[in-house]
């Protein structure tokens, strides 16, 4: 299950973009190599409108590892799925 906020309905996750309340349709898997082991994946969720912006934000930092549709997301079994962190505004 992917959760955005405590008590949210995991059946209808929302976009991680600041202030966005749209349904998420993408999972952006990332890690910061200075902080995380290579196999660790943090996640942000994105709606169609914010997918490119959030991907670029992570990509220019070298953090973005994968972009997968929420429907196809298969989190690693050995990892707990963290709540997506709210990204900074650009």
PDB file of C-alpha atoms in Angstrom:
ATOM      1  CA  UNK A   1       0.000   0.000   0.000  1.00  0.00           C
ATOM      2  CA  UNK A   2       1.158   3.508  -0.740  1.00  0.00           C
ATOM      3  CA  UNK A   3       0.097   6.242   1.621  1.00  0.00           C
ATOM      4  CA  UNK A   4       0.466   9.981   1.318  1.00  0.00           C
ATOM      5  CA  UNK A   5      -0.784  11.099   4.682  1.00  0.00           C
ATOM      6  CA  UNK A   6      -1.761   9.288   7.843  1.00  0.00           C
ATOM      7  CA  UNK A   7      -5.299   8.023   7.553  1.00  0.00           C
ATOM      8  CA  UNK A   8      -5.487   8.505   3.790  1.00  0.00           C
ATOM      9  CA  UNK A   9      -7.236   5.930   1.676  1.00  0.00           C
ATOM     10  CA  UNK A  10      -4.509   3.802   0.031  1.00  0.00           C
ATOM     11  CA  UNK A  11      -6.945   2.944  -2.755  1.00  0.00           C
ATOM     12  CA  UNK A  12      -6.808   6.565  -3.956  1.00  0.00           C
ATOM     13  CA  UNK A  13      -3.313   7.969  -3.380  1.00  0.00           C
ATOM     14  CA  UNK A  14      -2.702  11.601  -4.292  1.00  0.00           C
ATOM     15  CA  UNK A  15       0.099  13.434  -6.059  1.00  0.00           C
ATOM     16  CA  UNK A  16       3.122  14.415  -3.968  1.00  0.00           C
ATOM     17  CA  UNK A  17       3.465  17.839  -5.625  1.00  0.00           C
ATOM     18  CA  UNK A  18       2.962  20.622  -3.118  1.00  0.00           C
ATOM     19  CA  UNK A  19      -0.671  21.655  -2.950  1.00  0.00           C
ATOM     20  CA  UNK A  20      -1.835  19.099  -5.525  1.00  0.00           C
ATOM     21  CA  UNK A  21      -4.795  16.935  -4.555  1.00  0.00           C
ATOM     22  CA  UNK A  22      -5.086  15.064  -7.884  1.00  0.00           C
ATOM     23  CA  UNK A  23      -5.069  11.303  -8.031  1.00  0.00           C
ATOM     24  CA  UNK A  24      -1.590   9.857  -8.441  1.00  0.00           C
ATOM     25  CA  UNK A  25      -0.982   7.723 -11.508  1.00  0.00           C
ATOM     26  CA  UNK A  26       2.839   7.503 -11.410  1.00  0.00           C
ATOM     27  CA  UNK A  27       5.431   6.329  -8.887  1.00  0.00           C
ATOM     28  CA  UNK A  28       8.815   8.031  -9.043  1.00  0.00           C
ATOM     29  CA  UNK A  29      11.384   5.806  -7.357  1.00  0.00           C
ATOM     30  CA  UNK A  30      14.551   7.579  -6.268  1.00  0.00           C
ATOM     31  CA  UNK A  31      17.417   7.618  -3.843  1.00  0.00           C
ATOM     32  CA  UNK A  32      20.085  10.028  -2.709  1.00  0.00           C
ATOM     33  CA  UNK A  33      23.366   8.121  -3.016  1.00  0.00           C
ATOM     34  CA  UNK A  34      24.915  10.276  -0.281  1.00  0.00           C
ATOM     35  CA  UNK A  35      22.246   9.103   2.186  1.00  0.00           C
ATOM     36  CA  UNK A  36      20.824   5.788   0.950  1.00  0.00           C
ATOM     37  CA  UNK A  37      22.237   2.395   0.058  1.00  0.00           C
ATOM     38  CA  UNK A  38      22.102   1.673  -3.705  1.00  0.00           C
ATOM     39  CA  UNK A  39      19.124  -0.677  -3.372  1.00  0.00           C
ATOM     40  CA  UNK A  40      17.025   1.721  -1.240  1.00  0.00           C
ATOM     41  CA  UNK A  41      14.112   3.386  -3.016  1.00  0.00           C
ATOM     42  CA  UNK A  42      12.188   6.370  -1.749  1.00  0.00           C
ATOM     43  CA  UNK A  43       8.988   7.245  -3.594  1.00  0.00           C
ATOM     44  CA  UNK A  44       7.071  10.256  -4.727  1.00  0.00           C
ATOM     45  CA  UNK A  45       3.706   9.949  -6.382  1.00  0.00           C
ATOM     46  CA  UNK A  46       2.697  12.062  -9.359  1.00  0.00           C
ATOM     47  CA  UNK A  47      -0.404  12.941 -11.311  1.00  0.00           C
ATOM     48  CA  UNK A  48      -0.146  13.370 -15.090  1.00  0.00           C
ATOM     49  CA  UNK A  49       0.335  17.127 -14.727  1.00  0.00           C
ATOM     50  CA  UNK A  50       3.280  16.914 -12.291  1.00  0.00           C
ATOM     51  CA  UNK A  51       5.110  13.802 -13.519  1.00  0.00           C
ATOM     52  CA  UNK A  52       7.522  15.660 -15.773  1.00  0.00           C
ATOM     53  CA  UNK A  53       8.256  18.425 -13.241  1.00  0.00           C
ATOM     54  CA  UNK A  54       8.944  16.015 -10.376  1.00  0.00           C
ATOM     55  CA  UNK A  55      10.987  13.728 -12.637  1.00  0.00           C
ATOM     56  CA  UNK A  56      13.157  16.638 -13.771  1.00  0.00           C
ATOM     57  CA  UNK A  57      13.613  17.818 -10.169  1.00  0.00           C
ATOM     58  CA  UNK A  58      14.945  14.399  -9.172  1.00  0.00           C
ATOM     59  CA  UNK A  59      16.764  13.794 -12.458  1.00  0.00           C
ATOM     60  CA  UNK A  60      18.971  16.888 -12.422  1.00  0.00           C
ATOM     61  CA  UNK A  61      20.196  15.790  -8.986  1.00  0.00           C
ATOM     62  CA  UNK A  62      20.913  12.267 -10.199  1.00  0.00           C
ATOM     63  CA  UNK A  63      18.360  10.817  -7.773  1.00  0.00           C
ATOM     64  CA  UNK A  64      15.692   9.468 -10.149  1.00  0.00           C
ATOM     65  CA  UNK A  65      15.920   5.697 -10.606  1.00  0.00           C
ATOM     66  CA  UNK A  66      12.598   4.733 -12.165  1.00  0.00           C
ATOM     67  CA  UNK A  67       9.175   6.039 -13.189  1.00  0.00           C
ATOM     68  CA  UNK A  68       6.437   3.418 -13.153  1.00  0.00           C
ATOM     69  CA  UNK A  69       2.685   3.655 -13.429  1.00  0.00           C
ATOM     70  CA  UNK A  70       1.017   3.287 -10.048  1.00  0.00           C
ATOM     71  CA  UNK A  71      -0.905   0.365 -11.469  1.00  0.00           C
ATOM     72  CA  UNK A  72       2.349  -1.463 -12.371  1.00  0.00           C
ATOM     73  CA  UNK A  73       4.368  -0.510  -9.266  1.00  0.00           C
ATOM     74  CA  UNK A  74       5.768  -3.559  -7.521  1.00  0.00           C
ATOM     75  CA  UNK A  75       7.673  -2.401  -4.444  1.00  0.00           C
ATOM     76  CA  UNK A  76      10.659  -4.455  -3.312  1.00  0.00           C
ATOM     77  CA  UNK A  77       9.495  -7.103  -0.859  1.00  0.00           C
ATOM     78  CA  UNK A  78      12.315  -6.435   1.573  1.00  0.00           C
ATOM     79  CA  UNK A  79      11.453  -2.766   1.923  1.00  0.00           C
ATOM     80  CA  UNK A  80       8.614  -1.033   3.653  1.00  0.00           C
ATOM     81  CA  UNK A  81       6.978   1.473   1.333  1.00  0.00           C
ATOM     82  CA  UNK A  82       7.680   4.908   2.772  1.00  0.00           C
ATOM     83  CA  UNK A  83       5.129   7.665   2.566  1.00  0.00           C
ATOM     84  CA  UNK A  84       6.124   9.902  -0.322  1.00  0.00           C
ATOM     85  CA  UNK A  85       7.825  13.044   0.856  1.00  0.00           C
ATOM     86  CA  UNK A  86       6.442  16.338  -0.319  1.00  0.00           C
ATOM     87  CA  UNK A  87       8.944  17.820  -2.758  1.00  0.00           C
ATOM     88  CA  UNK A  88      10.003  21.426  -2.585  1.00  0.00           C
ATOM     89  CA  UNK A  89       8.308  23.880  -4.901  1.00  0.00           C
ATOM     90  CA  UNK A  90      10.268  25.036  -7.900  1.00  0.00           C
TER      91      UNK A  90
END
